[in-house]
Coordinates of C-alpha atoms and ligand atoms in Angstrom, one line a residue:
M1 CA 0.0 0.0 0.0
K2 CA 1.2 3.5 -0.8
Y3 CA 0.8 6.0 1.9
D4 CA 0.3 9.7 1.2
F5 CA 2.5 11.8 3.6
D6 CA 1.8 14.9 1.6
R7 CA -1.9 15.1 2.5
V8 CA -2.8 17.8 5.0
Y9 CA -5.3 17.0 7.7
D10 CA -7.0 19.4 10.1
R11 CA -6.0 18.2 13.6
S12 CA -7.3 21.2 15.4
K13 CA -10.5 19.6 16.5
S14 CA -9.1 16.3 17.6
D15 CA -7.8 17.0 21.1
S16 CA -4.3 17.2 19.7
A17 CA -2.0 18.8 22.2
K18 CA 0.2 20.0 19.3
W19 CA -2.7 21.8 17.5
C20 CA -5.2 22.7 20.2
E21 CA -2.8 24.3 22.6
V22 CA -1.3 26.8 20.1
K23 CA -3.0 29.9 21.4
N24 CA -2.3 29.0 25.0
I25 CA 1.4 28.2 24.4
F26 CA 2.4 30.7 21.7
G27 CA 0.0 33.5 22.5
R28 CA -1.5 33.6 19.0
E29 CA -3.4 31.4 16.7
D30 CA -1.6 31.9 13.4
V31 CA 1.6 30.1 14.3
I32 CA 2.4 26.7 12.7
P33 CA 2.9 24.3 15.6
M34 CA 6.2 22.4 15.2
W35 CA 7.0 21.8 18.9
V36 CA 5.9 18.6 20.7
A37 CA 7.3 15.3 19.2
D38 CA 4.2 14.1 17.5
M39 CA 3.8 13.7 13.7
D40 CA 1.1 15.2 11.4
F41 CA 0.7 11.9 9.7
P42 CA -2.0 9.3 10.3
T43 CA -0.6 6.0 11.6
A44 CA -0.2 2.8 9.6
A45 CA -3.4 1.2 8.2
P46 CA -2.9 -2.2 10.0
I47 CA -2.7 -0.4 13.4
V48 CA -6.0 1.4 12.7
E49 CA -7.6 -1.8 11.6
A50 CA -6.5 -3.6 14.7
L51 CA -7.9 -0.8 16.9
E52 CA -11.2 -0.8 15.0
Q53 CA -11.5 -4.6 15.4
R54 CA -10.7 -4.3 19.1
A55 CA -13.2 -1.5 19.6
A56 CA -15.9 -3.6 17.9
H57 CA -15.5 -6.2 20.7
P58 CA -17.4 -4.2 23.3
F59 CA -15.5 -5.5 26.4
Y60 CA -13.1 -3.1 27.8
G61 CA -12.4 -4.8 31.1
Y62 CA -9.1 -5.1 33.0
T63 CA -6.4 -6.1 30.6
W64 CA -3.2 -8.0 30.8
P65 CA -0.6 -8.1 28.0
C66 CA -0.8 -11.6 26.5
D67 CA 2.1 -13.7 25.4
S68 CA 1.8 -12.7 21.8
L69 CA 2.5 -9.0 22.6
T70 CA 5.7 -9.9 24.4
E71 CA 6.7 -12.3 21.6
A72 CA 6.3 -9.3 19.2
V73 CA 8.6 -7.2 21.3
V74 CA 11.2 -9.9 21.7
E75 CA 11.1 -10.7 17.9
R76 CA 11.4 -7.0 16.9
V77 CA 14.4 -6.4 19.1
K78 CA 16.1 -9.5 17.7
R79 CA 15.2 -8.6 14.1
K80 CA 16.1 -4.9 14.3
Y81 CA 19.2 -5.0 16.6
D82 CA 20.2 -8.7 16.8
W83 CA 19.6 -8.4 20.5
K84 CA 18.3 -11.6 22.2
I85 CA 16.1 -10.7 25.1
E86 CA 14.0 -13.0 27.3
P87 CA 10.2 -12.4 27.6
E88 CA 10.4 -12.0 31.4
W89 CA 12.7 -9.0 31.0
V90 CA 9.9 -7.0 29.5
V91 CA 7.8 -4.7 31.7
Y92 CA 5.1 -2.4 30.3
T93 CA 4.3 1.1 31.3
P94 CA 1.9 3.7 30.0
G95 CA 4.6 5.8 28.5
T96 CA 8.3 6.3 28.8
I97 CA 8.4 9.3 31.2
P98 CA 6.5 7.2 33.9
A99 CA 9.1 4.5 33.4
L100 CA 12.0 6.9 33.9
N101 CA 10.3 8.2 37.1
V102 CA 9.9 4.6 38.4
A103 CA 13.5 3.8 37.4
V104 CA 15.0 6.7 39.2
R105 CA 12.9 6.1 42.3
A106 CA 13.9 2.4 42.3
L107 CA 17.6 3.2 42.2
S108 CA 18.0 6.2 44.5
H109 CA 17.3 7.8 47.8
P110 CA 16.4 11.5 48.1
G111 CA 19.5 13.6 47.8
D112 CA 21.3 11.2 45.5
E113 CA 22.5 12.4 42.1
V114 CA 21.6 11.4 38.5
I115 CA 23.6 12.5 35.5
L116 CA 21.9 14.2 32.6
Q117 CA 23.8 15.1 29.4
E118 CA 22.5 18.5 28.6
P119 CA 21.0 19.9 26.4
V120 CA 18.4 17.2 26.8
Y121 CA 14.7 16.5 26.5
Y122 CA 13.4 18.8 29.3
P123 CA 11.0 16.4 31.1
F124 CA 14.2 14.5 32.3
F125 CA 14.8 17.4 34.7
G126 CA 11.4 16.8 36.3
V127 CA 12.1 13.1 36.5
V128 CA 15.2 13.6 38.6
K129 CA 13.9 16.5 40.7
G130 CA 10.5 14.9 41.2
S131 CA 12.3 11.8 42.6
G132 CA 14.0 13.9 45.2
C133 CA 17.4 13.7 43.5
Q134 CA 19.9 16.3 42.3
I135 CA 20.9 16.7 38.7
A136 CA 24.6 16.3 38.0
S137 CA 24.9 17.8 34.5
S138 CA 27.5 16.6 32.1
R139 CA 27.2 18.9 29.2
L140 CA 27.6 17.6 25.6
K141 CA 30.4 19.2 23.6
L142 CA 29.7 20.9 20.3
A143 CA 32.5 21.3 17.8
R144 CA 32.3 21.9 14.0
G145 CA 28.5 21.2 14.0
R146 CA 28.8 17.8 15.8
Y147 CA 28.0 16.9 19.4
T148 CA 30.0 14.4 21.4
M149 CA 29.9 13.2 25.0
D150 CA 32.3 14.8 27.5
F151 CA 34.1 11.6 28.7
G152 CA 36.7 13.6 30.6
D153 CA 33.9 15.3 32.6
L154 CA 32.1 11.9 33.2
E155 CA 35.3 10.3 34.4
A156 CA 36.0 13.2 36.7
K157 CA 32.4 12.9 38.1
F158 CA 33.0 9.3 39.1
K159 CA 36.6 9.0 39.9
S160 CA 38.7 10.4 42.7
P161 CA 42.3 11.4 41.9
E162 CA 43.3 7.9 42.9
G163 CA 41.2 6.5 40.1
R164 CA 38.5 5.1 42.4
M165 CA 34.9 6.0 42.8
P166 CA 34.9 8.2 45.9
D167 CA 33.2 6.6 48.9
H168 CA 30.9 9.6 49.4
S169 CA 29.7 9.6 45.7
R170 CA 25.9 9.9 45.5
I171 CA 25.7 9.3 41.8
R172 CA 23.3 6.5 41.3
A173 CA 22.4 6.6 37.6
L174 CA 22.9 8.3 34.2
I175 CA 19.8 8.8 32.0
L176 CA 21.1 8.3 28.4
C177 CA 19.0 9.6 25.5
N178 CA 19.7 7.5 22.4
P179 CA 19.0 8.8 19.8
H180 CA 19.5 12.0 21.7
N181 CA 16.7 14.5 21.7
P182 CA 17.2 17.4 20.8
I183 CA 20.6 17.2 19.1
G184 CA 19.7 14.1 17.0
R185 CA 22.9 12.0 17.6
V186 CA 22.7 8.3 17.2
W187 CA 25.4 7.3 19.6
D188 CA 27.8 4.7 18.1
K189 CA 29.1 1.5 19.7
D190 CA 32.4 3.0 20.7
E191 CA 30.8 5.9 22.4
L192 CA 28.3 3.7 24.3
T193 CA 31.0 1.3 25.3
K194 CA 33.1 4.1 26.7
L195 CA 30.1 5.6 28.5
G196 CA 29.2 2.2 30.0
E197 CA 32.7 1.5 31.1
I198 CA 32.8 4.7 33.1
V199 CA 29.3 4.6 34.5
I200 CA 28.8 0.9 35.1
G201 CA 32.4 0.4 36.0
S202 CA 31.8 2.9 38.8
G203 CA 28.8 1.1 40.2
A204 CA 26.0 3.2 38.8
I205 CA 23.2 2.2 36.5
V206 CA 22.4 3.5 32.9
I207 CA 18.8 4.2 32.3
S208 CA 18.6 4.3 28.5
D209 CA 15.7 6.1 26.9
E210 CA 15.6 4.7 23.3
I211 CA 12.1 6.0 22.4
H212 CA 13.4 7.4 19.1
C213 CA 15.5 4.3 18.1
E214 CA 13.5 3.4 15.0
L215 CA 13.6 6.9 13.5
L216 CA 17.0 7.0 11.9
Y217 CA 18.3 8.6 8.7
K218 CA 20.1 6.6 6.0
G219 CA 23.5 5.2 7.1
Y220 CA 22.8 5.0 10.8
R221 CA 22.1 2.0 13.0
H222 CA 20.8 1.9 16.5
T223 CA 22.6 0.0 19.3
P224 CA 20.6 -0.8 22.4
F225 CA 22.8 0.1 25.3
A226 CA 22.2 -3.2 27.1
A227 CA 23.1 -5.3 24.0
L228 CA 26.7 -4.3 24.3
S229 CA 27.7 -6.7 27.0
E230 CA 26.3 -8.9 29.8
E231 CA 27.7 -6.5 32.4
F232 CA 25.9 -3.6 30.7
A233 CA 22.7 -5.6 30.5
K234 CA 22.8 -6.4 34.2
N235 CA 23.2 -2.8 35.1
S236 CA 20.8 -1.0 32.8
I237 CA 17.2 -0.3 32.0
V238 CA 16.2 0.2 28.4
C239 CA 13.0 2.1 27.5
M240 CA 11.5 1.4 24.1
A241 CA 8.1 2.2 22.6
P242 CA 6.2 2.3 19.3
S243 CA 4.9 5.8 20.2
K244 CA 7.4 8.0 18.3
T245 CA 8.0 5.5 15.5
F246 CA 4.3 5.0 14.6
N247 CA 2.8 8.2 16.0
L248 CA 0.9 6.7 18.8
P249 CA 1.8 8.7 21.9
G250 CA -1.8 9.3 22.8
L251 CA -2.2 5.5 23.4
E252 CA 0.6 5.6 26.0
A253 CA 2.4 2.2 25.7
S254 CA 6.0 1.6 26.3
S255 CA 8.1 -1.6 26.8
I256 CA 10.8 -1.4 29.4
I257 CA 13.5 -4.0 29.2
I258 CA 15.2 -4.9 32.4
P259 CA 17.5 -8.0 32.2
D260 CA 18.5 -8.1 35.8
K261 CA 15.9 -9.8 38.1
K262 CA 16.8 -7.8 41.2
L263 CA 16.6 -4.5 39.3
R264 CA 13.3 -5.6 37.6
D265 CA 11.7 -6.7 40.9
R266 CA 12.7 -3.3 42.5
F267 CA 11.2 -1.5 39.5
N268 CA 8.0 -3.5 39.7
D269 CA 7.7 -2.8 43.5
I270 CA 7.9 0.9 43.0
K271 CA 5.6 0.8 40.0
S272 CA 3.0 -1.4 41.7
G273 CA -0.3 0.4 42.5
V274 CA 1.1 3.8 41.3
V275 CA 1.7 3.4 37.6
P276 CA -0.9 1.3 35.7
G277 CA -0.2 -1.2 33.0
L278 CA -1.2 -0.8 29.4
N279 CA -4.7 0.0 28.4
V280 CA -6.5 -2.2 26.0
F281 CA -5.9 0.1 23.0
G282 CA -2.3 0.7 23.8
L283 CA -1.4 -2.9 23.8
T284 CA -3.4 -3.7 20.7
A285 CA -1.7 -0.9 18.8
M286 CA 1.8 -1.9 20.0
E287 CA 1.4 -5.4 18.8
A288 CA -0.1 -4.4 15.4
A289 CA 2.7 -1.8 15.0
Y290 CA 5.5 -4.3 15.7
R291 CA 4.0 -7.1 13.6
H292 CA 2.5 -5.2 10.7
G293 CA 3.8 -1.6 10.7
D294 CA 7.0 -1.9 8.7
E295 CA 5.7 -1.1 5.3
W296 CA 4.4 2.2 6.6
L297 CA 7.6 2.8 8.5
G298 CA 9.8 2.3 5.5
Q299 CA 7.8 4.9 3.6
L300 CA 7.8 7.3 6.5
L301 CA 11.6 7.1 6.8
D302 CA 11.9 7.9 3.1
Y303 CA 9.6 10.8 3.5
L304 CA 11.5 12.2 6.5
Q305 CA 14.8 11.8 4.7
G306 CA 13.4 14.0 1.9
S307 CA 12.1 16.5 4.4
L308 CA 15.4 16.7 6.2
E309 CA 17.2 17.3 2.9
T310 CA 14.7 20.0 1.9
A311 CA 15.1 21.8 5.3
M312 CA 18.9 21.5 5.3
K313 CA 19.2 22.9 1.8
W314 CA 16.7 25.7 2.6
F315 CA 18.6 26.8 5.7
S316 CA 22.0 26.6 4.1
E317 CA 21.1 28.5 0.9
R318 CA 18.4 30.9 2.1
I319 CA 18.8 31.3 5.8
P320 CA 22.5 30.9 6.5
E321 CA 22.2 33.0 9.7
I322 CA 20.7 29.8 11.3
R323 CA 22.8 26.7 11.3
V324 CA 21.2 23.3 11.5
I325 CA 22.9 20.6 13.5
K326 CA 22.4 17.7 11.1
P327 CA 20.5 15.0 12.9
Q328 CA 21.3 11.3 12.5
G329 CA 18.0 10.3 13.9
T330 CA 14.6 11.8 15.1
Y331 CA 12.5 14.2 13.2
L332 CA 13.7 17.1 15.3
L333 CA 16.0 19.8 14.0
W334 CA 18.2 21.6 16.5
L335 CA 18.7 25.1 15.1
D336 CA 21.7 27.1 16.1
C337 CA 20.3 30.7 16.1
R338 CA 23.1 32.3 17.9
R339 CA 24.3 34.3 14.9
L340 CA 21.0 36.2 15.0
G341 CA 22.4 38.0 18.0
M342 CA 19.2 37.8 20.1
D343 CA 18.9 36.8 23.7
D344 CA 16.5 33.9 24.5
R345 CA 13.4 36.1 25.1
M346 CA 14.0 38.0 21.9
L347 CA 14.5 34.8 20.0
Q348 CA 11.3 33.3 21.4
K349 CA 9.3 36.5 20.5
F350 CA 10.9 36.5 17.0
M351 CA 10.0 33.0 16.2
R352 CA 6.4 33.4 17.5
E353 CA 5.6 36.9 16.4
E354 CA 7.8 37.6 13.4
A355 CA 8.2 34.1 11.8
R356 CA 4.9 32.7 13.2
V357 CA 6.2 29.3 13.9
G358 CA 5.7 27.4 17.2
L359 CA 9.1 25.9 18.1
D360 CA 10.5 24.7 21.4
D361 CA 12.9 27.2 23.0
G362 CA 16.5 25.8 23.3
F363 CA 16.9 27.1 26.8
M364 CA 14.3 24.7 28.1
F365 CA 16.7 21.9 27.3
G366 CA 19.1 23.0 29.9
E367 CA 22.8 23.9 29.7
G368 CA 24.0 24.6 26.2
G369 CA 20.5 25.2 24.9
S370 CA 20.5 29.0 25.0
G371 CA 20.4 30.5 21.5
F372 CA 18.9 27.4 20.0
Q373 CA 15.4 26.4 18.9
R374 CA 14.0 22.9 18.2
M375 CA 11.9 22.4 15.1
N376 CA 9.7 19.3 14.5
I377 CA 9.7 18.5 10.7
A378 CA 7.3 15.6 10.8
C379 CA 4.6 17.3 8.8
P380 CA 3.5 17.4 5.2
R381 CA 6.2 19.0 3.1
S382 CA 3.9 21.9 2.0
I383 CA 3.6 22.9 5.7
L384 CA 7.4 22.5 6.2
R385 CA 8.0 24.8 3.2
E386 CA 5.5 27.3 4.5
A387 CA 7.3 27.4 7.9
L388 CA 10.7 27.7 6.3
G389 CA 9.5 30.5 4.1
R390 CA 8.1 32.3 7.2
I391 CA 11.4 32.0 9.0
E392 CA 13.4 33.1 5.9
G393 CA 11.1 36.2 5.5
A394 CA 11.4 37.1 9.2
V395 CA 15.2 36.7 9.2
K396 CA 15.5 38.9 6.1
R397 CA 13.3 41.6 7.7
A398 CA 15.2 41.5 11.0
V399 CA 18.8 41.0 10.0
R400 CA 19.2 42.2 6.5
K401 CA 17.3 45.5 6.9
Ligands
LIG501 C1 13.5 11.3 24.6 C2 12.1 11.2 24.9 N1 11.7 10.4 26.0 C3 10.4 10.4 26.3 C4 9.4 11.0 25.6 C5 8.0 11.0 26.0 O1 7.6 9.7 26.2 P1 6.1 9.3 26.7 O2 5.2 10.1 25.9 O3 6.1 7.8 26.3 O4 6.1 9.4 28.1 C6 9.8 11.8 24.5 C7 8.8 12.6 23.8 O5 9.1 13.4 23.0 C8 11.1 11.9 24.2 O6 11.6 12.7 23.1

């Protein structure tokens, strides 16, 4: 089946956070919303069919993920990443942020520290603080348009001058974002191995948020952190979900892979009674996506590749004042607007009121985010072109007067 990603739909009357909250968030109705990570494309037909079939069976009682769902998760992870996981390692949560909250609470005591690699997806800050922990920031390094991890800083955080983990260290975990939102890096095996050697070698746990792992541009491959070694598997929690890949975040269904039994039991203890399991439509959609969604996904990835190329060309040829950090994965563009010479408030006002595009402000992503904006390009290309044209016009008026 051929999907039409160019078709424009009106989502403004469908309880869409992205489209219905425009006035509240951006202060005016005429901005194009390109903020929250949600796509303006309908999901795959087999997922819709599975949901329709399930809705037609009018029993919406308590649900329990059946074996065939877990088989679908296990098979997908093996097929996509050659990672063999056991069915009992999989725990389900209604979304990834709840899983991160449970994970941090399971691993820490109030006052402990959790490392975040900023700039990073801003709800991570709430996860750490809401769990009563402190954020230990290890800022990513940006050089020649490419971000890398600061291994020197990470080592310094864990090791005393004698090379040991200081006895008083309160660092319990690092939340990894792979692919990394907002900068779009798909961390490679060497980087992940080095990270794991530092963090796990020092006795802390890696909580790896891999929600964007199926949204990769040509030439990139995802490595699940825990697939790298048995030691890493025993000391990590990997969060996956079909929500970003298949545009299902409103169904709230994530699969959390926790190979170590003690860690899994602890996670389930904290989760129990507070975080519910999957709802009937979430689990139906997850299984249909993993079993029958790949034809749609292949076409989506081709479309996103074309949109990325359109946007990259447009910025470099027509809006050179804004530099795009070329993403390796995700449909999010991290725009370096520092050459516009505006402070964060001016830049926010400029994007909303002059360009009339609704982007996420870089400063929300923490250290290193000031002067940047995040733009979601998962929309029909006519809307993308309209947004790029608006930014171009506003930059011309403001900078080239
Ligand atoms: C890195 C990352 N983690 C988690 C989420 C949200 O996950 P959920 O809606 O499943 O809680 C997002 C959404 O954009 C994200 O980018």
